[in-house]
Amino acid sequence: MKQQQECDICEELCEHPQTICLAKAEMLPDQRVRKVADLFKILGDATRVKILQILAKREMCVCDIAAVVEIGQSNISHQLRLLRNSGLVKFRKEGQMAWYSLNNDYVAMLLSLGIEHTTHD
Amino acid sequence: MKQQQECDICEELCEHPQTICLAKAEMLPDQRVRKVADLFKILGDATRVKILQILAKREMCVCDIAAVVEIGQSNISHQLRLLRNSGLVKFRKEGQMAWYSLNNDYVAMLLSLGIEHTTHD
DNA sequence: GATGTATATGAAGATGTATTCATATATCGG
DNA sequence: CCGATATATGAATACATCTTCATATACATC
């Protein structure tokens, strides 16, 4: 009935009320959409894509990641913090070194789907 | 042999030369990585996620999209241009109206994988 | 405890992005 | 041709993000 109300409102205001009404009903809640966008935002940076791609193959320590990606250690640390906070990577400390790895397989799937997508240009 | 050279360089500079060497060899070319990151960057905005989610279900005209998402028409147009330029959506003109839809199924797959991912929190 | 090394963090500047407002273009009905 | 409508675009502002530098922490070795 909430939906019917929205339809009534649409009826007055919009171009194709039924379609608009349907589409509104199908929309994910705002908070969920924001979560999804935040996830993709984290993946939307070349440095982080490189890091994730590396970690998809093997666990690696910070200084080695920096060596492979060829950017400063500080920068890598900052990016790893973002990736940690997003739950995409986990790490364990061993002495003074920190070993990072992917936190789950979803990330790898998203990455490879994204990579696959760019081949079809 | 290029790879061997890189390994020699690693030998002098880095912590775990073999690992670094291997990881470097496996890395995607920079340009490719940037394309992937750009793709995800486009997906990394709540407004665009909403638009894409809507278009994943049905073709829709600009003013209806604006009505569903409940943001200004100008904003929608700007976002649609970005989505067009990234090849994620296509459109056809019919009179004074423009009907937008997803350009391929990859986008929808990426989206739903991303959405699925955020449920596992 | 002093020194060196691996990693993390804070602050700052530069750059990028989202959103809004005003306006342009193009099409339709009269 | 004129006003109305749908969409697109440019400019400006506010805000977020990336990167770098300097420095802090924490561990290891001597």
Coordinates of C-alpha atoms (C1' of nucleotides) in Angstrom, one line a residue:
Chain A
M1 CA 0.0 0.0 0.0
K2 CA 3.0 2.2 0.5
Q3 CA 3.8 1.3 -3.1
Q4 CA 0.3 2.3 -4.2
Q5 CA 0.7 5.7 -2.5
E6 CA 4.0 6.3 -4.3
C7 CA 2.1 5.4 -7.5
D8 CA -0.5 8.0 -6.8
I9 CA 2.2 10.6 -6.3
C10 CA 3.8 9.5 -9.5
E11 CA 0.6 9.8 -11.4
E12 CA 0.6 13.5 -10.7
L13 CA 4.2 14.3 -11.2
C14 CA 6.0 12.1 -13.7
E15 CA 6.2 11.1 -17.3
H16 CA 5.7 7.3 -17.1
P17 CA 4.2 6.8 -13.6
Q18 CA 3.9 3.0 -13.7
T19 CA 7.4 2.5 -14.8
I20 CA 8.8 4.9 -12.3
C21 CA 6.8 3.3 -9.6
L22 CA 8.0 -0.2 -10.5
A23 CA 11.6 1.0 -10.7
K24 CA 11.4 2.7 -7.4
A25 CA 10.1 -0.4 -5.7
E26 CA 13.0 -2.4 -7.2
M27 CA 15.7 -0.1 -6.0
L28 CA 18.1 -1.2 -3.3
P29 CA 18.0 0.7 -0.1
D30 CA 20.3 3.7 -0.2
Q31 CA 22.7 2.5 2.4
R32 CA 23.2 -0.7 0.5
V33 CA 23.8 1.2 -2.7
R34 CA 26.4 3.3 -0.9
K35 CA 28.2 0.2 0.3
V36 CA 28.3 -1.2 -3.2
A37 CA 29.7 2.1 -4.5
D38 CA 32.3 2.2 -1.8
L39 CA 33.4 -1.2 -2.7
F40 CA 33.9 -0.3 -6.3
K41 CA 35.5 3.0 -5.3
I42 CA 38.2 1.0 -3.5
L43 CA 38.8 -1.0 -6.7
G44 CA 38.9 2.2 -8.8
D45 CA 42.5 3.0 -8.4
A46 CA 45.4 1.6 -10.4
T47 CA 47.7 1.3 -7.4
R48 CA 45.2 -0.7 -5.4
V49 CA 44.3 -2.9 -8.4
K50 CA 48.0 -3.8 -8.8
I51 CA 48.2 -4.6 -5.1
L52 CA 45.1 -6.8 -5.2
Q53 CA 46.2 -8.5 -8.3
I54 CA 49.5 -9.4 -6.7
L55 CA 47.8 -10.6 -3.5
A56 CA 45.4 -12.7 -5.5
K57 CA 48.4 -14.9 -6.4
R58 CA 50.3 -15.0 -3.1
E59 CA 50.7 -13.6 0.3
M60 CA 53.3 -10.9 0.3
C61 CA 55.0 -8.5 2.7
V62 CA 54.8 -4.7 2.4
C63 CA 58.3 -4.1 1.2
D64 CA 58.0 -6.7 -1.5
I65 CA 54.7 -5.2 -2.7
A66 CA 56.4 -1.8 -2.9
A67 CA 59.2 -3.4 -4.9
V68 CA 56.8 -5.0 -7.3
V69 CA 54.5 -2.1 -7.8
E70 CA 57.5 0.3 -7.8
I71 CA 56.0 3.0 -5.6
G72 CA 56.9 4.3 -2.2
Q73 CA 56.5 2.2 1.0
S74 CA 54.4 5.0 2.6
N75 CA 52.0 5.0 -0.3
I76 CA 51.6 1.2 -0.2
S77 CA 50.9 1.4 3.5
H78 CA 48.2 4.0 3.0
Q79 CA 46.6 1.9 0.3
L80 CA 46.8 -1.3 2.4
R81 CA 45.1 0.5 5.2
L82 CA 42.2 1.4 2.9
L83 CA 42.1 -2.2 1.7
R84 CA 42.1 -3.5 5.2
N85 CA 39.3 -1.1 6.3
S86 CA 37.2 -2.3 3.4
G87 CA 37.7 -5.8 4.4
L88 CA 39.3 -6.8 1.1
V89 CA 42.7 -7.8 2.6
K90 CA 43.9 -9.3 5.8
F91 CA 47.4 -9.4 7.3
R92 CA 49.4 -11.2 9.9
K93 CA 52.5 -9.8 11.6
E94 CA 55.7 -11.9 11.7
G95 CA 58.4 -10.1 13.6
Q96 CA 58.7 -6.7 12.1
M97 CA 57.2 -7.7 8.8
A98 CA 53.5 -7.7 7.9
W99 CA 52.3 -10.3 5.4
Y100 CA 49.2 -9.3 3.5
S101 CA 46.7 -11.5 1.6
L102 CA 43.2 -11.3 0.1
N103 CA 40.5 -11.7 2.7
N104 CA 38.2 -13.7 0.5
D105 CA 37.5 -14.9 -3.0
Y106 CA 34.9 -12.3 -3.9
V107 CA 37.6 -9.7 -4.5
A108 CA 39.5 -11.9 -6.9
M109 CA 36.3 -12.7 -8.7
L110 CA 35.4 -9.0 -9.1
L111 CA 38.9 -8.2 -10.2
S112 CA 39.1 -10.9 -12.8
L113 CA 35.6 -10.1 -14.1
G114 CA 36.7 -6.5 -14.4
I115 CA 39.9 -7.5 -16.2
E116 CA 37.9 -9.8 -18.5
H117 CA 35.6 -6.9 -19.3
T118 CA 38.4 -4.6 -20.4
T119 CA 39.5 -7.2 -23.0
H120 CA 36.3 -6.8 -24.9
D121 CA 37.0 -3.4 -26.3
Chain B
M1 CA 66.0 -13.1 -20.8
K2 CA 64.5 -9.8 -20.0
Q3 CA 63.0 -11.6 -17.0
Q4 CA 66.4 -12.9 -16.0
Q5 CA 67.8 -9.4 -16.1
E6 CA 65.1 -8.1 -13.9
C7 CA 65.9 -10.9 -11.5
D8 CA 69.5 -9.9 -11.4
I9 CA 68.5 -6.4 -10.5
C10 CA 66.2 -7.8 -7.8
E11 CA 69.0 -9.8 -6.4
E12 CA 70.8 -6.6 -5.5
L13 CA 68.0 -4.5 -4.3
C14 CA 65.1 -6.4 -2.7
E15 CA 64.1 -8.6 0.2
H16 CA 62.7 -11.6 -1.6
P17 CA 64.1 -11.3 -5.1
Q18 CA 62.5 -14.5 -6.6
T19 CA 59.1 -13.7 -5.3
I20 CA 59.4 -10.1 -6.5
C21 CA 60.6 -11.2 -9.9
L22 CA 57.7 -13.7 -10.3
A23 CA 55.1 -11.2 -9.2
K24 CA 56.5 -8.6 -11.6
A25 CA 56.4 -11.0 -14.5
E26 CA 52.7 -11.8 -13.7
M27 CA 51.6 -8.2 -13.5
L28 CA 49.3 -6.9 -16.1
P29 CA 50.6 -4.1 -18.3
D30 CA 50.1 -0.7 -16.8
Q31 CA 47.7 0.5 -19.4
R32 CA 45.5 -2.5 -18.8
V33 CA 45.5 -2.0 -15.1
R34 CA 44.5 1.7 -15.6
K35 CA 41.6 0.6 -17.8
V36 CA 40.4 -1.8 -15.1
A37 CA 40.7 0.9 -12.4
D38 CA 38.8 3.3 -14.6
L39 CA 36.0 0.8 -15.0
F40 CA 35.7 0.3 -11.3
K41 CA 36.0 4.1 -10.7
I42 CA 32.9 4.6 -12.8
L43 CA 31.1 2.0 -10.7
G44 CA 32.3 3.7 -7.5
D45 CA 29.6 6.3 -7.2
A46 CA 26.2 5.8 -5.6
T47 CA 24.3 7.8 -8.2
R48 CA 25.8 5.9 -11.0
V49 CA 25.2 2.5 -9.3
K50 CA 21.5 3.5 -8.9
I51 CA 21.3 4.4 -12.6
L52 CA 22.9 1.2 -13.7
Q53 CA 20.8 -0.9 -11.4
I54 CA 17.7 0.7 -12.9
L55 CA 18.9 0.2 -16.5
A56 CA 19.8 -3.4 -15.7
K57 CA 16.0 -4.0 -15.5
R58 CA 14.7 -1.9 -18.3
E59 CA 15.4 0.7 -20.9
M60 CA 14.4 4.1 -19.5
C61 CA 14.4 7.8 -20.5
V62 CA 16.3 10.5 -18.8
C63 CA 13.5 12.2 -17.0
D64 CA 12.2 8.9 -15.6
I65 CA 15.6 8.0 -14.3
A66 CA 15.8 11.4 -12.6
A67 CA 12.3 10.8 -11.1
V68 CA 13.3 7.4 -9.8
V69 CA 16.7 8.4 -8.4
E70 CA 15.2 11.6 -7.2
I71 CA 18.1 13.9 -8.2
G72 CA 18.3 16.7 -10.7
Q73 CA 18.1 16.1 -14.5
S74 CA 21.3 17.9 -15.1
N75 CA 23.2 15.7 -12.7
I76 CA 21.7 12.6 -14.3
S77 CA 22.7 13.8 -17.7
H78 CA 26.3 14.3 -16.5
Q79 CA 26.5 10.9 -15.1
L80 CA 24.9 9.4 -18.2
R81 CA 27.6 11.0 -20.3
L82 CA 30.3 9.4 -18.1
L83 CA 28.5 6.0 -18.4
R84 CA 28.3 6.5 -22.2
N85 CA 31.9 7.4 -22.5
S86 CA 32.9 4.3 -20.5
G87 CA 30.8 2.2 -22.9
L88 CA 28.6 1.0 -20.1
V89 CA 25.4 2.3 -21.4
K90 CA 24.0 3.0 -24.9
F91 CA 21.0 5.2 -25.9
R92 CA 18.7 5.9 -28.7
K93 CA 16.8 9.1 -29.4
E94 CA 13.1 9.1 -30.0
G95 CA 11.7 12.5 -30.7
Q96 CA 12.9 14.7 -27.9
M97 CA 13.5 11.9 -25.5
A98 CA 16.6 9.8 -25.0
W99 CA 16.2 6.1 -24.0
Y100 CA 19.1 4.6 -22.2
S101 CA 20.0 1.0 -21.6
L102 CA 22.9 -1.1 -20.6
N103 CA 25.4 -1.7 -23.3
N104 CA 26.3 -5.3 -22.4
D105 CA 25.8 -7.9 -19.8
Y106 CA 29.2 -7.5 -18.1
V107 CA 28.1 -4.4 -16.3
A108 CA 25.1 -6.2 -14.9
M109 CA 27.3 -9.1 -13.8
L110 CA 29.8 -6.8 -12.1
L111 CA 27.0 -4.9 -10.4
S112 CA 25.3 -8.0 -9.0
L113 CA 28.6 -9.5 -7.9
G114 CA 29.3 -6.3 -6.1
I115 CA 25.9 -6.3 -4.6
E116 CA 26.2 -9.9 -3.6
H117 CA 29.6 -9.1 -2.0
T118 CA 28.1 -6.5 0.3
T119 CA 25.6 -8.9 1.7
H120 CA 28.4 -11.0 3.3
D121 CA 29.3 -8.4 6.0
Chain C
dG1 C1' 70.3 0.6 25.6
dA2 C1' 71.7 2.1 20.8
dT3 C1' 71.2 1.3 16.0
dG4 C1' 69.0 -0.3 12.0
dT5 C1' 65.0 -2.0 9.6
dA6 C1' 59.8 -2.8 8.5
dT7 C1' 55.7 -0.7 8.8
dA8 C1' 52.3 2.8 10.1
dT9 C1' 50.5 7.3 10.5
dG10 C1' 49.7 12.6 10.2
dA11 C1' 49.8 16.6 7.7
dA12 C1' 49.9 19.2 3.5
dG13 C1' 49.7 20.2 -1.4
dA14 C1' 48.0 19.0 -5.8
dT15 C1' 44.7 17.0 -8.4
dG16 C1' 40.2 14.9 -9.3
dT17 C1' 35.2 14.4 -8.8
dA18 C1' 30.3 15.4 -7.7
dT19 C1' 26.8 18.6 -7.7
dT20 C1' 24.4 22.7 -8.8
dC21 C1' 23.0 26.6 -11.6
dA22 C1' 22.5 28.8 -15.8
dT23 C1' 22.1 28.2 -20.4
dA24 C1' 22.2 25.9 -25.0
dT25 C1' 20.2 22.7 -28.3
dA26 C1' 16.7 20.2 -30.4
dT27 C1' 12.1 18.6 -31.0
dC28 C1' 7.2 19.0 -30.5
dG29 C1' 2.4 21.1 -30.7
dG30 C1' 0.0 24.8 -32.0
Chain D
dC1 C1' 7.4 31.0 -36.1
dC2 C1' 6.5 30.6 -30.8
dG3 C1' 6.3 28.6 -26.5
dA4 C1' 7.0 24.4 -24.0
dT5 C1' 9.5 20.3 -23.1
dA6 C1' 13.5 16.8 -23.0
dT7 C1' 18.1 16.6 -22.9
dA8 C1' 23.0 18.2 -23.0
dT9 C1' 26.7 21.1 -21.7
dG10 C1' 29.8 24.7 -19.4
dA11 C1' 31.3 26.9 -15.4
dA12 C1' 31.9 27.2 -10.5
dT13 C1' 32.0 25.5 -6.0
dA14 C1' 32.6 22.3 -2.6
dC15 C1' 34.4 18.2 -1.3
dA16 C1' 37.2 13.9 -1.6
dT17 C1' 41.3 11.5 -3.0
dC18 C1' 46.2 10.5 -4.1
dT19 C1' 50.8 11.2 -3.2
dT20 C1' 54.7 12.7 -0.8
dC21 C1' 57.4 14.0 3.2
dA22 C1' 58.4 13.7 7.8
dT23 C1' 58.1 11.2 11.6
dA24 C1' 56.4 7.6 14.9
dT25 C1' 56.2 2.8 16.4
dA26 C1' 57.8 -1.7 17.0
dC27 C1' 60.8 -5.2 16.6
dA28 C1' 65.6 -7.2 16.0
dT29 C1' 70.5 -7.3 16.5
dC30 C1' 74.4 -6.0 18.5

